[in-house]
């Protein structure tokens, strides 16, 4: 029985390390199992270099048909779980066919890697970057090890950032005007605005401002849209009067936001909306939704 158990033990240990792993920032990310781990943070055009250490189990040798490391950028749809679409695929051959009797260290480097999309974990899709080491073996089955890393890309403040001004109303009952100070916000920004009541003939009970994230996956008839309310901010409790002005100041830093993602590799999009909700005394809801653009600013610390 012990002999049978031993047959299923791994033939070797594989360790993947980054050259600047100790000094590089580590950020949390969610595995497909839901477990939260930390991984090193990179951005597009950086060099990704390190070492791969392969150590056979005591008394064992590894016969192999070659060893390689791949850098993969992948998108996985949860309705098609397990099938990854590779949008980035780079490979480095580490060793020719042969035998490994003792610990071997293989340095690797991928220079100025183009990583145009950010790591993303959503409701129905995830985008990930991994290093994949493969020890090719014939009948014995290949030995594979993965190492995740996270990519975030930064944008400068937009040169044009217009304010948003809109009117919403019900004829002869309600007429309000709202204004947000800009249409593009970084992830730690503050939404500043005002709401003006020009005509109020229905009894408003309360008014909220919501931040909503809309994730679209797939295309055509297979498009799936998931909308999530990330924040709800009470602007007013009680009835407003004509001519009243209500200020808005909503800090974005407490919420887990991502940049806006538009048609990533024809697979998915992530958009953000400000949703103004008014509720009258008969619990009827009136709302107006406006898209905003989110971006990641270089100066942010997280």
PDB file of C-alpha atoms in Angstrom:
ATOM      1  CA  UNK A   1       0.000   0.000   0.000  1.00  0.00           C
ATOM      2  CA  UNK A   2       2.852   2.377   0.855  1.00  0.00           C
ATOM      3  CA  UNK A   3       4.346   1.637  -2.536  1.00  0.00           C
ATOM      4  CA  UNK A   4       1.083   2.678  -4.252  1.00  0.00           C
ATOM      5  CA  UNK A   5       0.842   5.913  -2.238  1.00  0.00           C
ATOM      6  CA  UNK A   6       4.426   6.760  -3.132  1.00  0.00           C
ATOM      7  CA  UNK A   7       3.642   6.377  -6.826  1.00  0.00           C
ATOM      8  CA  UNK A   8       1.351   9.431  -6.708  1.00  0.00           C
ATOM      9  CA  UNK A   9       3.785  11.748  -4.931  1.00  0.00           C
ATOM     10  CA  UNK A  10       5.195  14.555  -7.097  1.00  0.00           C
ATOM     11  CA  UNK A  11       8.538  13.728  -8.680  1.00  0.00           C
ATOM     12  CA  UNK A  12       9.964  17.140  -7.846  1.00  0.00           C
ATOM     13  CA  UNK A  13       9.366  20.551  -6.283  1.00  0.00           C
ATOM     14  CA  UNK A  14       9.146  23.585  -8.595  1.00  0.00           C
ATOM     15  CA  UNK A  15       9.619  27.088  -7.195  1.00  0.00           C
ATOM     16  CA  UNK A  16       9.123  30.215  -9.337  1.00  0.00           C
ATOM     17  CA  UNK A  17      10.655  33.412  -7.949  1.00  0.00           C
ATOM     18  CA  UNK A  18      10.947  36.992  -9.273  1.00  0.00           C
ATOM     19  CA  UNK A  19      14.318  38.768  -9.166  1.00  0.00           C
ATOM     20  CA  UNK A  20      12.836  41.774  -7.354  1.00  0.00           C
ATOM     21  CA  UNK A  21      10.230  39.750  -5.475  1.00  0.00           C
ATOM     22  CA  UNK A  22      11.241  40.995  -2.021  1.00  0.00           C
ATOM     23  CA  UNK A  23      11.169  44.686  -2.932  1.00  0.00           C
ATOM     24  CA  UNK A  24       8.248  44.644  -5.388  1.00  0.00           C
ATOM     25  CA  UNK A  25       4.816  45.635  -4.103  1.00  0.00           C
ATOM     26  CA  UNK A  26       2.476  42.743  -3.314  1.00  0.00           C
ATOM     27  CA  UNK A  27      -1.279  43.188  -3.801  1.00  0.00           C
ATOM     28  CA  UNK A  28      -4.250  40.963  -2.908  1.00  0.00           C
ATOM     29  CA  UNK A  29      -6.035  39.039  -5.635  1.00  0.00           C
ATOM     30  CA  UNK A  30      -8.763  36.398  -5.691  1.00  0.00           C
ATOM     31  CA  UNK A  31      -8.104  32.860  -6.911  1.00  0.00           C
ATOM     32  CA  UNK A  32     -10.781  30.945  -8.829  1.00  0.00           C
ATOM     33  CA  UNK A  33     -11.510  29.095  -5.568  1.00  0.00           C
ATOM     34  CA  UNK A  34     -12.497  32.400  -3.930  1.00  0.00           C
ATOM     35  CA  UNK A  35      -9.375  32.361  -1.759  1.00  0.00           C
ATOM     36  CA  UNK A  36      -7.574  35.729  -1.468  1.00  0.00           C
ATOM     37  CA  UNK A  37      -3.782  35.626  -1.862  1.00  0.00           C
ATOM     38  CA  UNK A  38      -1.091  38.203  -2.552  1.00  0.00           C
ATOM     39  CA  UNK A  39       0.933  38.432  -5.763  1.00  0.00           C
ATOM     40  CA  UNK A  40       3.588  40.789  -7.141  1.00  0.00           C
ATOM     41  CA  UNK A  41       2.346  43.875  -9.017  1.00  0.00           C
ATOM     42  CA  UNK A  42       3.552  44.786 -12.528  1.00  0.00           C
ATOM     43  CA  UNK A  43       2.515  47.198 -15.262  1.00  0.00           C
ATOM     44  CA  UNK A  44       2.740  47.021 -19.043  1.00  0.00           C
ATOM     45  CA  UNK A  45       6.201  47.318 -20.658  1.00  0.00           C
ATOM     46  CA  UNK A  46       8.045  46.093 -17.541  1.00  0.00           C
ATOM     47  CA  UNK A  47      10.662  43.337 -17.578  1.00  0.00           C
ATOM     48  CA  UNK A  48       9.550  40.139 -15.868  1.00  0.00           C
ATOM     49  CA  UNK A  49      12.579  38.158 -14.774  1.00  0.00           C
ATOM     50  CA  UNK A  50      13.396  35.571 -12.145  1.00  0.00           C
ATOM     51  CA  UNK A  51      14.514  32.040 -11.431  1.00  0.00           C
ATOM     52  CA  UNK A  52      12.900  28.635 -11.631  1.00  0.00           C
ATOM     53  CA  UNK A  53      14.220  26.098  -9.137  1.00  0.00           C
ATOM     54  CA  UNK A  54      13.549  22.436  -9.871  1.00  0.00           C
ATOM     55  CA  UNK A  55      14.480  19.959  -7.154  1.00  0.00           C
ATOM     56  CA  UNK A  56      13.839  16.205  -7.594  1.00  0.00           C
ATOM     57  CA  UNK A  57      12.512  14.287  -4.603  1.00  0.00           C
ATOM     58  CA  UNK A  58      15.203  12.457  -2.703  1.00  0.00           C
ATOM     59  CA  UNK A  59      16.439   9.406  -4.593  1.00  0.00           C
ATOM     60  CA  UNK A  60      14.493  10.252  -7.736  1.00  0.00           C
ATOM     61  CA  UNK A  61      15.606  11.442 -11.135  1.00  0.00           C
ATOM     62  CA  UNK A  62      13.429  13.272 -13.637  1.00  0.00           C
ATOM     63  CA  UNK A  63      13.578  12.165 -17.232  1.00  0.00           C
ATOM     64  CA  UNK A  64      12.142  14.897 -19.426  1.00  0.00           C
ATOM     65  CA  UNK A  65      11.641  15.941 -23.052  1.00  0.00           C
ATOM     66  CA  UNK A  66      12.438  19.611 -22.388  1.00  0.00           C
ATOM     67  CA  UNK A  67      11.540  22.375 -19.910  1.00  0.00           C
ATOM     68  CA  UNK A  68       9.896  25.702 -20.788  1.00  0.00           C
ATOM     69  CA  UNK A  69       8.378  28.747 -19.099  1.00  0.00           C
ATOM     70  CA  UNK A  70       5.440  30.642 -20.613  1.00  0.00           C
ATOM     71  CA  UNK A  71       4.051  34.062 -19.756  1.00  0.00           C
ATOM     72  CA  UNK A  72       0.307  33.969 -20.394  1.00  0.00           C
ATOM     73  CA  UNK A  73      -2.418  36.607 -20.333  1.00  0.00           C
ATOM     74  CA  UNK A  74      -5.765  34.787 -20.215  1.00  0.00           C
ATOM     75  CA  UNK A  75      -9.500  35.487 -20.129  1.00  0.00           C
ATOM     76  CA  UNK A  76     -11.878  32.921 -18.636  1.00  0.00           C
ATOM     77  CA  UNK A  77     -15.669  33.149 -18.882  1.00  0.00           C
ATOM     78  CA  UNK A  78     -17.384  31.522 -15.926  1.00  0.00           C
ATOM     79  CA  UNK A  79     -20.088  29.966 -18.147  1.00  0.00           C
ATOM     80  CA  UNK A  80     -17.198  28.238 -19.973  1.00  0.00           C
ATOM     81  CA  UNK A  81     -15.075  27.575 -16.897  1.00  0.00           C
ATOM     82  CA  UNK A  82     -11.726  25.905 -17.510  1.00  0.00           C
ATOM     83  CA  UNK A  83     -11.399  27.180 -21.079  1.00  0.00           C
ATOM     84  CA  UNK A  84      -8.903  30.031 -21.218  1.00  0.00           C
ATOM     85  CA  UNK A  85      -8.537  32.424 -24.126  1.00  0.00           C
ATOM     86  CA  UNK A  86      -4.883  33.503 -24.420  1.00  0.00           C
ATOM     87  CA  UNK A  87      -4.442  37.108 -25.584  1.00  0.00           C
ATOM     88  CA  UNK A  88      -0.738  37.160 -24.621  1.00  0.00           C
ATOM     89  CA  UNK A  89       1.542  34.142 -24.992  1.00  0.00           C
ATOM     90  CA  UNK A  90       5.341  34.272 -24.728  1.00  0.00           C
ATOM     91  CA  UNK A  91       7.657  31.288 -24.252  1.00  0.00           C
ATOM     92  CA  UNK A  92      11.268  30.674 -23.201  1.00  0.00           C
ATOM     93  CA  UNK A  93      12.871  27.233 -23.608  1.00  0.00           C
ATOM     94  CA  UNK A  94      14.861  26.465 -20.445  1.00  0.00           C
ATOM     95  CA  UNK A  95      16.395  23.039 -21.100  1.00  0.00           C
ATOM     96  CA  UNK A  96      16.813  20.429 -23.834  1.00  0.00           C
ATOM     97  CA  UNK A  97      15.658  16.821 -23.226  1.00  0.00           C
ATOM     98  CA  UNK A  98      17.662  15.017 -20.561  1.00  0.00           C
ATOM     99  CA  UNK A  99      17.690  13.928 -16.906  1.00  0.00           C
ATOM    100  CA  UNK A 100      17.702  15.942 -13.670  1.00  0.00           C
ATOM    101  CA  UNK A 101      19.386  14.260 -10.688  1.00  0.00           C
ATOM    102  CA  UNK A 102      19.745  17.243  -8.334  1.00  0.00           C
ATOM    103  CA  UNK A 103      18.502  20.774  -7.782  1.00  0.00           C
ATOM    104  CA  UNK A 104      18.794  22.939 -10.896  1.00  0.00           C
ATOM    105  CA  UNK A 105      18.237  26.704 -11.198  1.00  0.00           C
ATOM    106  CA  UNK A 106      17.066  28.232 -14.484  1.00  0.00           C
ATOM    107  CA  UNK A 107      17.085  32.027 -14.891  1.00  0.00           C
ATOM    108  CA  UNK A 108      14.442  33.525 -17.217  1.00  0.00           C
ATOM    109  CA  UNK A 109      13.535  36.957 -18.552  1.00  0.00           C
ATOM    110  CA  UNK A 110      10.703  38.440 -20.615  1.00  0.00           C
ATOM    111  CA  UNK A 111      11.673  41.977 -21.669  1.00  0.00           C
ATOM    112  CA  UNK A 112       9.326  44.993 -21.930  1.00  0.00           C
ATOM    113  CA  UNK A 113       6.224  42.807 -21.932  1.00  0.00           C
ATOM    114  CA  UNK A 114       3.125  44.273 -23.570  1.00  0.00           C
ATOM    115  CA  UNK A 115       0.320  43.745 -21.022  1.00  0.00           C
ATOM    116  CA  UNK A 116      -2.460  46.029 -22.266  1.00  0.00           C
ATOM    117  CA  UNK A 117      -5.239  44.829 -19.974  1.00  0.00           C
ATOM    118  CA  UNK A 118      -5.515  44.886 -16.184  1.00  0.00           C
ATOM    119  CA  UNK A 119      -6.009  41.857 -13.966  1.00  0.00           C
ATOM    120  CA  UNK A 120      -9.762  41.641 -13.332  1.00  0.00           C
ATOM    121  CA  UNK A 121     -12.011  39.378 -11.240  1.00  0.00           C
ATOM    122  CA  UNK A 122     -15.670  39.961 -11.989  1.00  0.00           C
ATOM    123  CA  UNK A 123     -19.070  38.348 -11.554  1.00  0.00           C
ATOM    124  CA  UNK A 124     -18.858  36.276 -14.752  1.00  0.00           C
ATOM    125  CA  UNK A 125     -15.332  36.718 -16.107  1.00  0.00           C
ATOM    126  CA  UNK A 126     -11.749  36.960 -14.974  1.00  0.00           C
ATOM    127  CA  UNK A 127      -8.582  38.171 -16.641  1.00  0.00           C
ATOM    128  CA  UNK A 128      -5.325  36.840 -15.232  1.00  0.00           C
ATOM    129  CA  UNK A 129      -1.594  36.769 -15.895  1.00  0.00           C
ATOM    130  CA  UNK A 130       0.488  33.701 -14.998  1.00  0.00           C
ATOM    131  CA  UNK A 131       3.920  32.197 -15.435  1.00  0.00           C
ATOM    132  CA  UNK A 132       3.544  28.522 -16.421  1.00  0.00           C
ATOM    133  CA  UNK A 133       6.467  26.108 -16.102  1.00  0.00           C
ATOM    134  CA  UNK A 134       6.146  22.809 -17.988  1.00  0.00           C
ATOM    135  CA  UNK A 135       8.480  19.825 -17.575  1.00  0.00           C
ATOM    136  CA  UNK A 136       7.519  17.750 -20.622  1.00  0.00           C
ATOM    137  CA  UNK A 137       7.467  13.991 -20.048  1.00  0.00           C
ATOM    138  CA  UNK A 138       6.001  11.322 -22.280  1.00  0.00           C
ATOM    139  CA  UNK A 139       4.095   8.454 -20.691  1.00  0.00           C
ATOM    140  CA  UNK A 140       4.651   9.774 -17.161  1.00  0.00           C
ATOM    141  CA  UNK A 141       2.654  12.969 -17.834  1.00  0.00           C
ATOM    142  CA  UNK A 142       4.007  16.507 -17.832  1.00  0.00           C
ATOM    143  CA  UNK A 143       4.681  18.353 -14.582  1.00  0.00           C
ATOM    144  CA  UNK A 144       3.169  21.872 -14.558  1.00  0.00           C
ATOM    145  CA  UNK A 145       3.503  24.713 -12.041  1.00  0.00           C
ATOM    146  CA  UNK A 146       1.828  28.165 -12.112  1.00  0.00           C
ATOM    147  CA  UNK A 147       2.749  31.505 -10.549  1.00  0.00           C
ATOM    148  CA  UNK A 148       0.201  34.339 -10.640  1.00  0.00           C
ATOM    149  CA  UNK A 149       1.086  38.001 -10.865  1.00  0.00           C
ATOM    150  CA  UNK A 150      -1.108  41.111 -11.027  1.00  0.00           C
ATOM    151  CA  UNK A 151      -1.072  43.830 -13.708  1.00  0.00           C
ATOM    152  CA  UNK A 152      -2.343  47.378 -13.177  1.00  0.00           C
ATOM    153  CA  UNK A 153      -1.977  50.138 -15.743  1.00  0.00           C
ATOM    154  CA  UNK A 154      -2.051  53.846 -14.946  1.00  0.00           C
ATOM    155  CA  UNK A 155      -3.454  56.814 -16.830  1.00  0.00           C
ATOM    156  CA  UNK A 156      -2.617  60.515 -16.642  1.00  0.00           C
ATOM    157  CA  UNK A 157      -5.500  62.862 -15.734  1.00  0.00           C
ATOM    158  CA  UNK A 158      -7.626  63.458 -18.862  1.00  0.00           C
ATOM    159  CA  UNK A 159      -6.910  66.706 -20.717  1.00  0.00           C
ATOM    160  CA  UNK A 160     -10.664  67.260 -21.221  1.00  0.00           C
ATOM    161  CA  UNK A 161     -13.020  66.402 -18.372  1.00  0.00           C
ATOM    162  CA  UNK A 162     -16.416  67.988 -18.907  1.00  0.00           C
ATOM    163  CA  UNK A 163     -18.982  68.365 -16.152  1.00  0.00           C
ATOM    164  CA  UNK A 164     -22.289  66.493 -16.408  1.00  0.00           C
ATOM    165  CA  UNK A 165     -25.492  68.547 -16.435  1.00  0.00           C
ATOM    166  CA  UNK A 166     -28.859  66.869 -16.839  1.00  0.00           C
ATOM    167  CA  UNK A 167     -32.535  67.516 -16.244  1.00  0.00           C
ATOM    168  CA  UNK A 168     -35.101  64.992 -15.175  1.00  0.00           C
ATOM    169  CA  UNK A 169     -38.788  65.546 -14.742  1.00  0.00           C
ATOM    170  CA  UNK A 170     -42.369  64.403 -14.891  1.00  0.00           C
ATOM    171  CA  UNK A 171     -44.563  66.884 -16.683  1.00  0.00           C
ATOM    172  CA  UNK A 172     -46.287  69.334 -14.282  1.00  0.00           C
ATOM    173  CA  UNK A 173     -45.179  67.231 -11.271  1.00  0.00           C
ATOM    174  CA  UNK A 174     -41.442  67.281 -10.857  1.00  0.00           C
ATOM    175  CA  UNK A 175     -38.534  69.063 -12.491  1.00  0.00           C
ATOM    176  CA  UNK A 176     -34.999  68.738 -11.145  1.00  0.00           C
ATOM    177  CA  UNK A 177     -31.613  69.591 -12.538  1.00  0.00           C
ATOM    178  CA  UNK A 178     -28.444  67.843 -11.433  1.00  0.00           C
ATOM    179  CA  UNK A 179     -24.816  68.607 -12.026  1.00  0.00           C
ATOM    180  CA  UNK A 180     -21.642  66.579 -11.364  1.00  0.00           C
ATOM    181  CA  UNK A 181     -18.300  68.384 -11.459  1.00  0.00           C
ATOM    182  CA  UNK A 182     -16.762  66.041 -14.046  1.00  0.00           C
ATOM    183  CA  UNK A 183     -17.434  62.921 -16.121  1.00  0.00           C
ATOM    184  CA  UNK A 184     -14.119  61.077 -15.536  1.00  0.00           C
ATOM    185  CA  UNK A 185     -12.938  60.086 -12.056  1.00  0.00           C
ATOM    186  CA  UNK A 186      -9.889  58.290 -10.709  1.00  0.00           C
ATOM    187  CA  UNK A 187     -10.393  55.461  -8.221  1.00  0.00           C
ATOM    188  CA  UNK A 188      -9.701  57.612  -5.135  1.00  0.00           C
ATOM    189  CA  UNK A 189     -11.561  60.688  -6.387  1.00  0.00           C
ATOM    190  CA  UNK A 190     -14.471  62.636  -4.870  1.00  0.00           C
ATOM    191  CA  UNK A 191     -17.733  63.175  -6.760  1.00  0.00           C
ATOM    192  CA  UNK A 192     -18.887  66.732  -6.144  1.00  0.00           C
ATOM    193  CA  UNK A 193     -22.189  68.035  -7.449  1.00  0.00           C
ATOM    194  CA  UNK A 194     -25.504  69.746  -6.806  1.00  0.00           C
ATOM    195  CA  UNK A 195     -29.163  68.981  -7.284  1.00  0.00           C
ATOM    196  CA  UNK A 196     -31.656  71.809  -7.899  1.00  0.00           C
ATOM    197  CA  UNK A 197     -35.399  71.412  -7.420  1.00  0.00           C
ATOM    198  CA  UNK A 198     -37.132  73.616  -9.993  1.00  0.00           C
ATOM    199  CA  UNK A 199     -40.647  72.199  -9.581  1.00  0.00           C
ATOM    200  CA  UNK A 200     -41.939  69.899  -6.813  1.00  0.00           C
ATOM    201  CA  UNK A 201     -45.594  68.867  -6.872  1.00  0.00           C
ATOM    202  CA  UNK A 202     -45.188  65.318  -5.611  1.00  0.00           C
ATOM    203  CA  UNK A 203     -44.172  64.431  -2.085  1.00  0.00           C
ATOM    204  CA  UNK A 204     -40.599  63.139  -2.181  1.00  0.00           C
ATOM    205  CA  UNK A 205     -39.746  60.909   0.782  1.00  0.00           C
ATOM    206  CA  UNK A 206     -36.034  60.415   0.185  1.00  0.00           C
ATOM    207  CA  UNK A 207     -33.322  60.600  -2.457  1.00  0.00           C
ATOM    208  CA  UNK A 208     -30.224  58.398  -2.911  1.00  0.00           C
ATOM    209  CA  UNK A 209     -27.206  58.402  -5.185  1.00  0.00           C
ATOM    210  CA  UNK A 210     -25.928  54.943  -6.183  1.00  0.00           C
ATOM    211  CA  UNK A 211     -22.713  53.810  -7.853  1.00  0.00           C
ATOM    212  CA  UNK A 212     -23.420  50.897 -10.146  1.00  0.00           C
ATOM    213  CA  UNK A 213     -21.068  48.591 -12.017  1.00  0.00           C
ATOM    214  CA  UNK A 214     -22.341  46.902 -15.181  1.00  0.00           C
ATOM    215  CA  UNK A 215     -20.341  43.941 -16.452  1.00  0.00           C
ATOM    216  CA  UNK A 216     -21.184  42.657 -19.960  1.00  0.00           C
ATOM    217  CA  UNK A 217     -19.753  39.329 -21.120  1.00  0.00           C
ATOM    218  CA  UNK A 218     -20.078  37.451 -24.390  1.00  0.00           C
ATOM    219  CA  UNK A 219     -21.562  38.889 -27.565  1.00  0.00           C
ATOM    220  CA  UNK A 220     -24.763  38.829 -29.627  1.00  0.00           C
ATOM    221  CA  UNK A 221     -27.411  36.450 -28.316  1.00  0.00           C
ATOM    222  CA  UNK A 222     -24.942  35.130 -25.732  1.00  0.00           C
ATOM    223  CA  UNK A 223     -24.418  38.517 -24.041  1.00  0.00           C
ATOM    224  CA  UNK A 224     -24.845  38.367 -20.279  1.00  0.00           C
ATOM    225  CA  UNK A 225     -25.156  41.570 -18.247  1.00  0.00           C
ATOM    226  CA  UNK A 226     -24.604  41.693 -14.485  1.00  0.00           C
ATOM    227  CA  UNK A 227     -25.375  44.950 -12.633  1.00  0.00           C
ATOM    228  CA  UNK A 228     -24.117  45.456  -9.092  1.00  0.00           C
ATOM    229  CA  UNK A 229     -24.832  48.369  -6.727  1.00  0.00           C
ATOM    230  CA  UNK A 230     -21.509  49.128  -5.052  1.00  0.00           C
ATOM    231  CA  UNK A 231     -22.530  52.138  -2.971  1.00  0.00           C
ATOM    232  CA  UNK A 232     -25.726  53.839  -1.811  1.00  0.00           C
ATOM    233  CA  UNK A 233     -25.464  57.359  -0.505  1.00  0.00           C
ATOM    234  CA  UNK A 234     -28.451  59.153   1.062  1.00  0.00           C
ATOM    235  CA  UNK A 235     -28.685  62.695  -0.282  1.00  0.00           C
ATOM    236  CA  UNK A 236     -31.899  63.745   1.391  1.00  0.00           C
ATOM    237  CA  UNK A 237     -34.459  62.493   3.891  1.00  0.00           C
ATOM    238  CA  UNK A 238     -37.702  64.438   3.788  1.00  0.00           C
ATOM    239  CA  UNK A 239     -39.579  66.596   1.314  1.00  0.00           C
ATOM    240  CA  UNK A 240     -37.698  69.202  -0.731  1.00  0.00           C
ATOM    241  CA  UNK A 241     -39.221  72.548  -1.682  1.00  0.00           C
ATOM    242  CA  UNK A 242     -39.002  74.493  -4.923  1.00  0.00           C
ATOM    243  CA  UNK A 243     -35.748  76.381  -5.288  1.00  0.00           C
ATOM    244  CA  UNK A 244     -33.889  74.102  -2.877  1.00  0.00           C
ATOM    245  CA  UNK A 245     -30.340  73.039  -3.730  1.00  0.00           C
ATOM    246  CA  UNK A 246     -28.742  69.897  -2.282  1.00  0.00           C
ATOM    247  CA  UNK A 247     -24.942  69.439  -2.383  1.00  0.00           C
ATOM    248  CA  UNK A 248     -23.316  66.100  -3.281  1.00  0.00           C
ATOM    249  CA  UNK A 249     -19.933  64.978  -1.958  1.00  0.00           C
ATOM    250  CA  UNK A 250     -19.227  61.283  -2.424  1.00  0.00           C
ATOM    251  CA  UNK A 251     -15.772  59.841  -1.681  1.00  0.00           C
ATOM    252  CA  UNK A 252     -14.872  56.894  -3.933  1.00  0.00           C
ATOM    253  CA  UNK A 253     -11.886  55.533  -1.965  1.00  0.00           C
ATOM    254  CA  UNK A 254     -13.910  53.224   0.376  1.00  0.00           C
ATOM    255  CA  UNK A 255     -15.302  51.232  -2.560  1.00  0.00           C
ATOM    256  CA  UNK A 256     -13.683  48.435  -4.568  1.00  0.00           C
ATOM    257  CA  UNK A 257     -13.689  50.058  -7.986  1.00  0.00           C
ATOM    258  CA  UNK A 258     -11.743  49.195 -11.134  1.00  0.00           C
ATOM    259  CA  UNK A 259     -11.041  51.322 -14.184  1.00  0.00           C
ATOM    260  CA  UNK A 260     -13.689  51.314 -16.916  1.00  0.00           C
ATOM    261  CA  UNK A 261     -12.944  48.443 -19.324  1.00  0.00           C
ATOM    262  CA  UNK A 262     -14.302  48.865 -22.845  1.00  0.00           C
ATOM    263  CA  UNK A 263     -14.642  45.769 -25.039  1.00  0.00           C
ATOM    264  CA  UNK A 264     -11.600  43.901 -23.737  1.00  0.00           C
ATOM    265  CA  UNK A 265     -10.512  41.599 -26.560  1.00  0.00           C
ATOM    266  CA  UNK A 266     -14.163  41.401 -27.707  1.00  0.00           C
ATOM    267  CA  UNK A 267     -14.863  39.357 -24.568  1.00  0.00           C
ATOM    268  CA  UNK A 268     -16.173  41.720 -21.875  1.00  0.00           C
ATOM    269  CA  UNK A 269     -16.784  45.326 -20.798  1.00  0.00           C
ATOM    270  CA  UNK A 270     -17.064  46.979 -17.375  1.00  0.00           C
ATOM    271  CA  UNK A 271     -18.877  50.317 -17.079  1.00  0.00           C
ATOM    272  CA  UNK A 272     -19.786  52.538 -14.134  1.00  0.00           C
ATOM    273  CA  UNK A 273     -22.922  54.628 -13.620  1.00  0.00           C
ATOM    274  CA  UNK A 274     -24.225  57.211 -11.177  1.00  0.00           C
ATOM    275  CA  UNK A 275     -27.871  56.424 -10.479  1.00  0.00           C
ATOM    276  CA  UNK A 276     -30.037  59.111  -8.878  1.00  0.00           C
ATOM    277  CA  UNK A 277     -33.079  57.561  -7.161  1.00  0.00           C
ATOM    278  CA  UNK A 278     -36.087  59.484  -5.796  1.00  0.00           C
ATOM    279  CA  UNK A 279     -38.829  57.755  -3.796  1.00  0.00           C
ATOM    280  CA  UNK A 280     -42.206  59.394  -3.179  1.00  0.00           C
ATOM    281  CA  UNK A 281     -44.587  58.807  -0.273  1.00  0.00           C
ATOM    282  CA  UNK A 282     -46.408  56.122  -2.235  1.00  0.00           C
ATOM    283  CA  UNK A 283     -43.050  54.304  -2.700  1.00  0.00           C
ATOM    284  CA  UNK A 284     -42.903  55.010  -6.409  1.00  0.00           C
ATOM    285  CA  UNK A 285     -39.315  55.258  -7.637  1.00  0.00           C
ATOM    286  CA  UNK A 286     -37.968  57.746 -10.143  1.00  0.00           C
ATOM    287  CA  UNK A 287     -34.396  57.477 -11.348  1.00  0.00           C
ATOM    288  CA  UNK A 288     -31.891  58.888 -13.792  1.00  0.00           C
ATOM    289  CA  UNK A 289     -28.699  57.071 -14.725  1.00  0.00           C
ATOM    290  CA  UNK A 290     -25.507  58.614 -16.092  1.00  0.00           C
ATOM    291  CA  UNK A 291     -22.335  56.801 -17.173  1.00  0.00           C
ATOM    292  CA  UNK A 292     -19.012  57.964 -15.728  1.00  0.00           C
ATOM    293  CA  UNK A 293     -15.505  56.877 -16.756  1.00  0.00           C
ATOM    294  CA  UNK A 294     -13.167  55.463 -14.112  1.00  0.00           C
ATOM    295  CA  UNK A 295      -9.359  55.434 -14.493  1.00  0.00           C
ATOM    296  CA  UNK A 296      -6.370  54.502 -12.353  1.00  0.00           C
ATOM    297  CA  UNK A 297      -4.142  57.444 -11.469  1.00  0.00           C
ATOM    298  CA  UNK A 298      -0.375  56.836 -11.104  1.00  0.00           C
ATOM    299  CA  UNK A 299      -0.139  58.584  -7.708  1.00  0.00           C
ATOM    300  CA  UNK A 300      -2.526  56.260  -5.912  1.00  0.00           C
ATOM    301  CA  UNK A 301      -0.946  54.207  -3.174  1.00  0.00           C
ATOM    302  CA  UNK A 302      -3.045  51.071  -3.337  1.00  0.00           C
TER     303      UNK A 302
END
